[in-house]
Tab-separated table of C-alpha atoms in Angstrom:
chain	number	residue	atom	x	y	z
A	14	ASP	CA	-3.534	15.776	2.039
A	15	ILE	CA	-2.341	14.300	5.315
A	16	GLN	CA	1.450	14.379	5.457
A	17	MET	CA	3.337	11.454	6.949
A	18	THR	CA	6.752	11.811	8.537
A	19	GLN	CA	8.649	8.652	9.401
A	20	SER	CA	11.827	8.523	11.417
A	21	PRO	CA	14.513	7.492	11.157
A	22	SER	CA	14.811	7.040	7.400
A	23	SER	CA	17.271	4.238	8.035
A	24	LEU	CA	18.823	2.413	10.944
A	25	SER	CA	21.406	-0.267	11.563
A	26	ALA	CA	20.667	-2.920	14.147
A	27	SER	CA	21.767	-6.351	15.230
A	28	VAL	CA	19.805	-9.552	15.548
A	29	GLY	CA	18.084	-9.530	18.910
A	30	ASP	CA	17.903	-5.748	19.173
A	31	ARG	CA	14.735	-3.891	20.042
A	32	VAL	CA	13.843	-1.538	17.197
A	33	THR	CA	11.451	1.390	17.260
A	34	ILE	CA	10.188	3.309	14.235
A	35	SER	CA	8.165	6.498	14.535
A	36	CYS	CA	5.471	7.956	12.325
A	37	ARG	CA	3.929	11.382	12.739
A	38	THR	CA	0.952	12.734	10.826
A	39	SER	CA	0.161	16.338	9.942
A	40	GLN	CA	-3.285	16.100	11.517
A	41	SER	CA	-5.062	13.798	13.915
A	42	ILE	CA	-6.102	10.482	12.372
A	43	SER	CA	-7.408	8.708	15.480
A	44	THR	CA	-6.022	5.169	15.031
A	45	TYR	CA	-6.359	4.953	11.251
A	46	LEU	CA	-2.731	3.998	10.886
A	47	ASN	CA	-1.329	0.872	9.244
A	48	TRP	CA	2.222	-0.510	9.062
A	49	TYR	CA	3.759	-2.500	6.206
A	50	GLN	CA	7.012	-4.359	5.650
A	51	GLN	CA	8.530	-4.460	2.188
A	52	LYS	CA	11.472	-6.546	1.046
A	53	PRO	CA	13.380	-5.790	-2.178
A	54	GLY	CA	11.461	-6.752	-5.289
A	55	LYS	CA	8.378	-7.748	-3.306
A	56	ALA	CA	5.002	-6.241	-2.529
A	57	PRO	CA	4.402	-4.679	0.873
A	58	ASN	CA	3.053	-6.923	3.613
A	59	LEU	CA	0.515	-5.666	6.156
A	60	LEU	CA	1.856	-5.984	9.704
A	61	ILE	CA	-0.365	-3.784	11.860
A	62	TYR	CA	-3.749	-2.173	11.209
A	63	GLY	CA	-5.658	0.290	13.309
A	64	ALA	CA	-2.402	1.417	14.938
A	65	SER	CA	-2.112	-1.611	17.224
A	66	SER	CA	-3.915	-4.670	15.825
A	67	LEU	CA	-1.617	-7.438	14.669
A	68	GLN	CA	-2.489	-8.799	11.234
A	69	SER	CA	-3.103	-12.533	11.140
A	70	GLY	CA	0.070	-14.530	10.610
A	71	VAL	CA	2.421	-11.741	11.675
A	72	PRO	CA	4.845	-12.667	14.470
A	73	ALA	CA	4.074	-11.293	17.911
A	74	ARG	CA	7.458	-9.543	18.106
A	75	PHE	CA	5.840	-6.810	16.018
A	76	SER	CA	3.652	-4.330	17.853
A	77	GLY	CA	2.171	-0.924	17.202
A	78	SER	CA	1.001	1.898	19.399
A	79	GLY	CA	-0.214	5.466	19.267
A	80	SER	CA	-3.199	7.572	18.361
A	81	GLY	CA	-3.863	11.056	17.094
A	82	THR	CA	-0.686	12.156	15.358
A	83	ASP	CA	2.093	10.050	16.872
A	84	PHE	CA	2.592	6.358	16.239
A	85	THR	CA	5.261	3.751	16.845
A	86	LEU	CA	6.144	0.376	15.375
A	87	THR	CA	8.265	-1.803	17.655
A	88	ILE	CA	10.123	-4.986	16.851
A	89	SER	CA	10.910	-6.520	20.216
A	90	SER	CA	13.764	-8.780	19.110
A	91	LEU	CA	14.991	-8.260	15.569
A	92	GLN	CA	15.270	-11.425	13.495
A	93	PRO	CA	17.284	-11.955	10.290
A	94	GLU	CA	14.095	-11.977	8.200
A	95	ASP	CA	13.096	-8.552	9.554
A	96	PHE	CA	15.703	-6.634	7.606
A	97	ALA	CA	13.489	-4.703	5.215
A	98	THR	CA	11.869	-1.314	4.663
A	99	TYR	CA	8.893	-0.356	6.803
A	100	TYR	CA	6.133	2.074	5.837
A	101	CYS	CA	3.349	3.678	7.793
A	102	GLN	CA	0.125	4.590	5.993
A	103	GLN	CA	-2.894	6.628	7.044
A	104	SER	CA	-6.357	5.443	6.071
A	105	TYR	CA	-8.295	8.213	7.828
A	106	SER	CA	-8.936	10.338	4.784
A	107	PRO	CA	-8.303	9.993	1.051
A	108	PRO	CA	-5.901	10.459	-0.541
A	109	LEU	CA	-4.369	7.630	1.434
A	110	THR	CA	-0.750	8.521	2.099
A	111	PHE	CA	2.378	6.635	3.095
A	112	GLY	CA	5.399	7.614	5.091
A	113	GLY	CA	8.738	7.827	3.338
A	114	GLY	CA	9.900	4.506	4.726
A	115	THR	CA	12.468	3.274	7.237
A	116	LYS	CA	15.140	0.923	5.975
A	117	VAL	CA	16.321	-1.497	8.651
A	118	GLU	CA	19.804	-2.763	7.870
A	119	ILE	CA	22.174	-5.230	9.461
A	120	LYS	CA	24.794	-3.721	11.738
B	18	GLN	CA	-6.421	-18.050	-0.040
B	19	VAL	CA	-7.001	-14.816	-1.886
B	20	GLN	CA	-4.488	-13.933	-4.570
B	21	LEU	CA	-4.136	-10.947	-6.867
B	22	GLN	CA	-2.203	-10.843	-10.139
B	23	GLU	CA	-1.487	-7.788	-12.259
B	24	SER	CA	-1.198	-7.994	-16.019
B	25	GLY	CA	-0.660	-5.555	-18.849
B	26	PRO	CA	1.958	-4.022	-21.124
B	27	GLY	CA	5.356	-3.381	-19.617
B	28	LEU	CA	6.121	-0.587	-22.066
B	29	VAL	CA	3.856	2.338	-22.920
B	30	LYS	CA	4.612	5.250	-25.227
B	31	PRO	CA	4.384	8.825	-23.948
B	32	SER	CA	0.924	10.405	-24.298
B	33	GLN	CA	-0.733	6.993	-24.559
B	34	THR	CA	-2.958	5.261	-21.996
B	35	LEU	CA	-1.560	2.787	-19.499
B	36	SER	CA	-3.973	-0.123	-18.967
B	37	LEU	CA	-3.531	-2.762	-16.288
B	38	THR	CA	-5.758	-5.546	-15.038
B	39	CYS	CA	-5.782	-7.247	-11.654
B	40	THR	CA	-7.212	-10.754	-11.566
B	41	VAL	CA	-8.596	-11.865	-8.221
B	42	SER	CA	-8.662	-15.534	-7.239
B	43	GLY	CA	-9.886	-17.176	-4.068
B	44	ASP	CA	-12.614	-14.625	-3.412
B	45	SER	CA	-15.328	-12.788	-5.273
B	46	ILE	CA	-14.655	-9.213	-6.227
B	47	SER	CA	-18.293	-8.623	-5.342
B	48	SER	CA	-17.652	-9.478	-1.698
B	49	VAL	CA	-19.094	-6.763	0.467
B	50	GLY	CA	-16.820	-4.401	2.291
B	51	TYR	CA	-13.576	-4.533	0.356
B	52	TYR	CA	-11.865	-1.735	-1.510
B	53	TRP	CA	-10.019	-2.741	-4.656
B	54	SER	CA	-6.960	-0.553	-4.884
B	55	TRP	CA	-4.042	0.489	-7.057
B	56	ILE	CA	-0.732	1.715	-5.659
B	57	ARG	CA	2.497	2.520	-7.452
B	58	GLN	CA	6.134	2.808	-6.518
B	59	HIS	CA	8.580	4.856	-8.519
B	60	PRO	CA	12.058	3.318	-8.907
B	61	GLY	CA	13.835	3.397	-5.578
B	62	LYS	CA	11.086	5.481	-3.992
B	63	GLY	CA	8.160	5.134	-1.625
B	64	LEU	CA	4.559	4.139	-2.174
B	65	GLU	CA	1.894	6.283	-3.838
B	66	TRP	CA	-1.803	5.490	-3.587
B	67	ILE	CA	-3.565	5.857	-6.942
B	68	GLY	CA	-7.142	5.094	-5.965
B	69	TYR	CA	-9.703	2.460	-5.132
B	70	MET	CA	-13.128	1.226	-6.094
B	71	TYR	CA	-15.712	-0.105	-3.707
B	72	ASN	CA	-17.933	-2.897	-4.954
B	73	SER	CA	-20.885	-0.516	-4.958
B	74	GLY	CA	-19.202	1.202	-7.857
B	75	SER	CA	-17.997	4.214	-5.934
B	76	THR	CA	-14.444	5.344	-6.513
B	77	ARG	CA	-11.878	7.594	-4.869
B	78	TYR	CA	-8.768	8.791	-6.639
B	79	ASN	CA	-5.608	10.587	-5.652
B	80	PRO	CA	-6.217	14.241	-6.585
B	81	SER	CA	-2.752	14.376	-8.106
B	82	LEU	CA	-3.873	11.843	-10.728
B	83	ARG	CA	-7.655	12.251	-10.727
B	84	SER	CA	-7.938	13.861	-14.143
B	85	ARG	CA	-6.141	10.929	-15.757
B	86	VAL	CA	-7.251	7.874	-13.759
B	87	THR	CA	-10.116	5.429	-14.104
B	88	ILE	CA	-10.581	2.321	-11.974
B	89	SER	CA	-13.299	-0.142	-12.869
B	90	LEU	CA	-14.554	-3.589	-11.866
B	91	ASP	CA	-15.504	-6.505	-14.119
B	92	THR	CA	-17.442	-8.847	-11.874
B	93	SER	CA	-17.979	-11.381	-14.678
B	94	LYS	CA	-14.212	-11.913	-14.897
B	95	ASN	CA	-13.466	-11.242	-11.219
B	96	GLN	CA	-11.060	-8.522	-12.266
B	97	PHE	CA	-10.526	-4.837	-11.703
B	98	SER	CA	-8.575	-2.503	-13.912
B	99	LEU	CA	-6.589	0.712	-13.993
B	100	LYS	CA	-6.410	3.175	-16.854
B	101	LEU	CA	-4.028	6.110	-16.703
B	102	SER	CA	-4.141	8.447	-19.660
B	103	SER	CA	-1.605	10.844	-21.161
B	104	VAL	CA	1.345	9.118	-19.534
B	105	THR	CA	4.816	10.614	-19.281
B	106	ALA	CA	8.153	9.308	-18.063
B	107	ALA	CA	7.052	10.320	-14.564
B	108	ASP	CA	4.524	7.481	-14.663
B	109	THR	CA	7.287	4.878	-14.931
B	110	ALA	CA	6.852	2.752	-11.821
B	111	VAL	CA	5.967	-0.608	-10.373
B	112	TYR	CA	2.186	-0.837	-10.170
B	113	PHE	CA	0.536	-2.926	-7.474
B	114	CYS	CA	-3.064	-3.941	-7.067
B	115	ALA	CA	-4.281	-4.617	-3.539
B	116	ARG	CA	-7.358	-5.428	-1.503
B	117	ALA	CA	-8.156	-3.030	1.320
B	118	LEU	CA	-10.123	-4.309	4.279
B	119	PRO	CA	-13.426	-2.886	5.482
B	120	ALA	CA	-13.578	0.112	7.775
B	121	MET	CA	-13.675	-2.036	10.921
B	122	SER	CA	-10.140	-3.136	9.992
B	123	TYR	CA	-9.089	0.406	9.224
B	124	PHE	CA	-8.798	-0.208	5.478
B	125	GLY	CA	-5.506	-2.042	5.870
B	126	MET	CA	-4.313	-3.481	2.556
B	127	ASP	CA	-3.988	-7.145	3.386
B	128	VAL	CA	-3.541	-8.795	-0.003
B	129	TRP	CA	-1.269	-7.481	-2.749
B	130	GLY	CA	-0.337	-8.525	-6.221
B	131	GLN	CA	3.328	-9.125	-6.946
B	132	GLY	CA	3.557	-5.853	-8.866
B	133	THR	CA	4.204	-5.141	-12.515
B	134	THR	CA	6.805	-2.770	-13.906
B	135	VAL	CA	5.575	-0.220	-16.408
B	136	THR	CA	8.064	1.883	-18.347
B	137	VAL	CA	6.968	4.932	-20.303
B	138	SER	CA	9.293	5.445	-23.219
B	139	SER	CA	9.186	5.973	-26.945
């Protein structure tokens, strides 16, 4: 299985801050990396697919980058509705695996 | 607008089979290219992929669950289902169904059901 390591596991930030979340995989996955946002009691929501493609309807303040084993999700200016948990997920090879999540909290 | 909705028992006894159905609206489950998926989330934990079925009938399962899992499609009802046998308390989780996009979109899961909580207890 491809192991996913997300960091940090949690962070505190203020509205307007630039936030960066990292995801590292145990082997190269090209750009088969997706990012999701999940709010409490809700299903995950696809933000980024293919490491850097913005899903339709997702605000442009979200962006993704990386290839191989190192990936980054960036929120350029954190908004109140962005406080949530974020997960990376590899789709290169089954079993599909998720990172452990990064909880973004209000400072 | 495509929507998915899970349904099934919220309580299952140990050693029995967990059965859930996902009803798809707004699109045909026979649409080419999509992967109809199940994912679960243990209480307070992260996400675990269970498996998916392609509309050709091919399936892929998580090896950790493969011996107990079956995913199937019912095109006449526009539904797909999950069966997980010999359940234990460790199978207590929120179960989500989701649609994964074709390979050109890197199999991102773009539509999810709201999730259904399944508790395994006697």
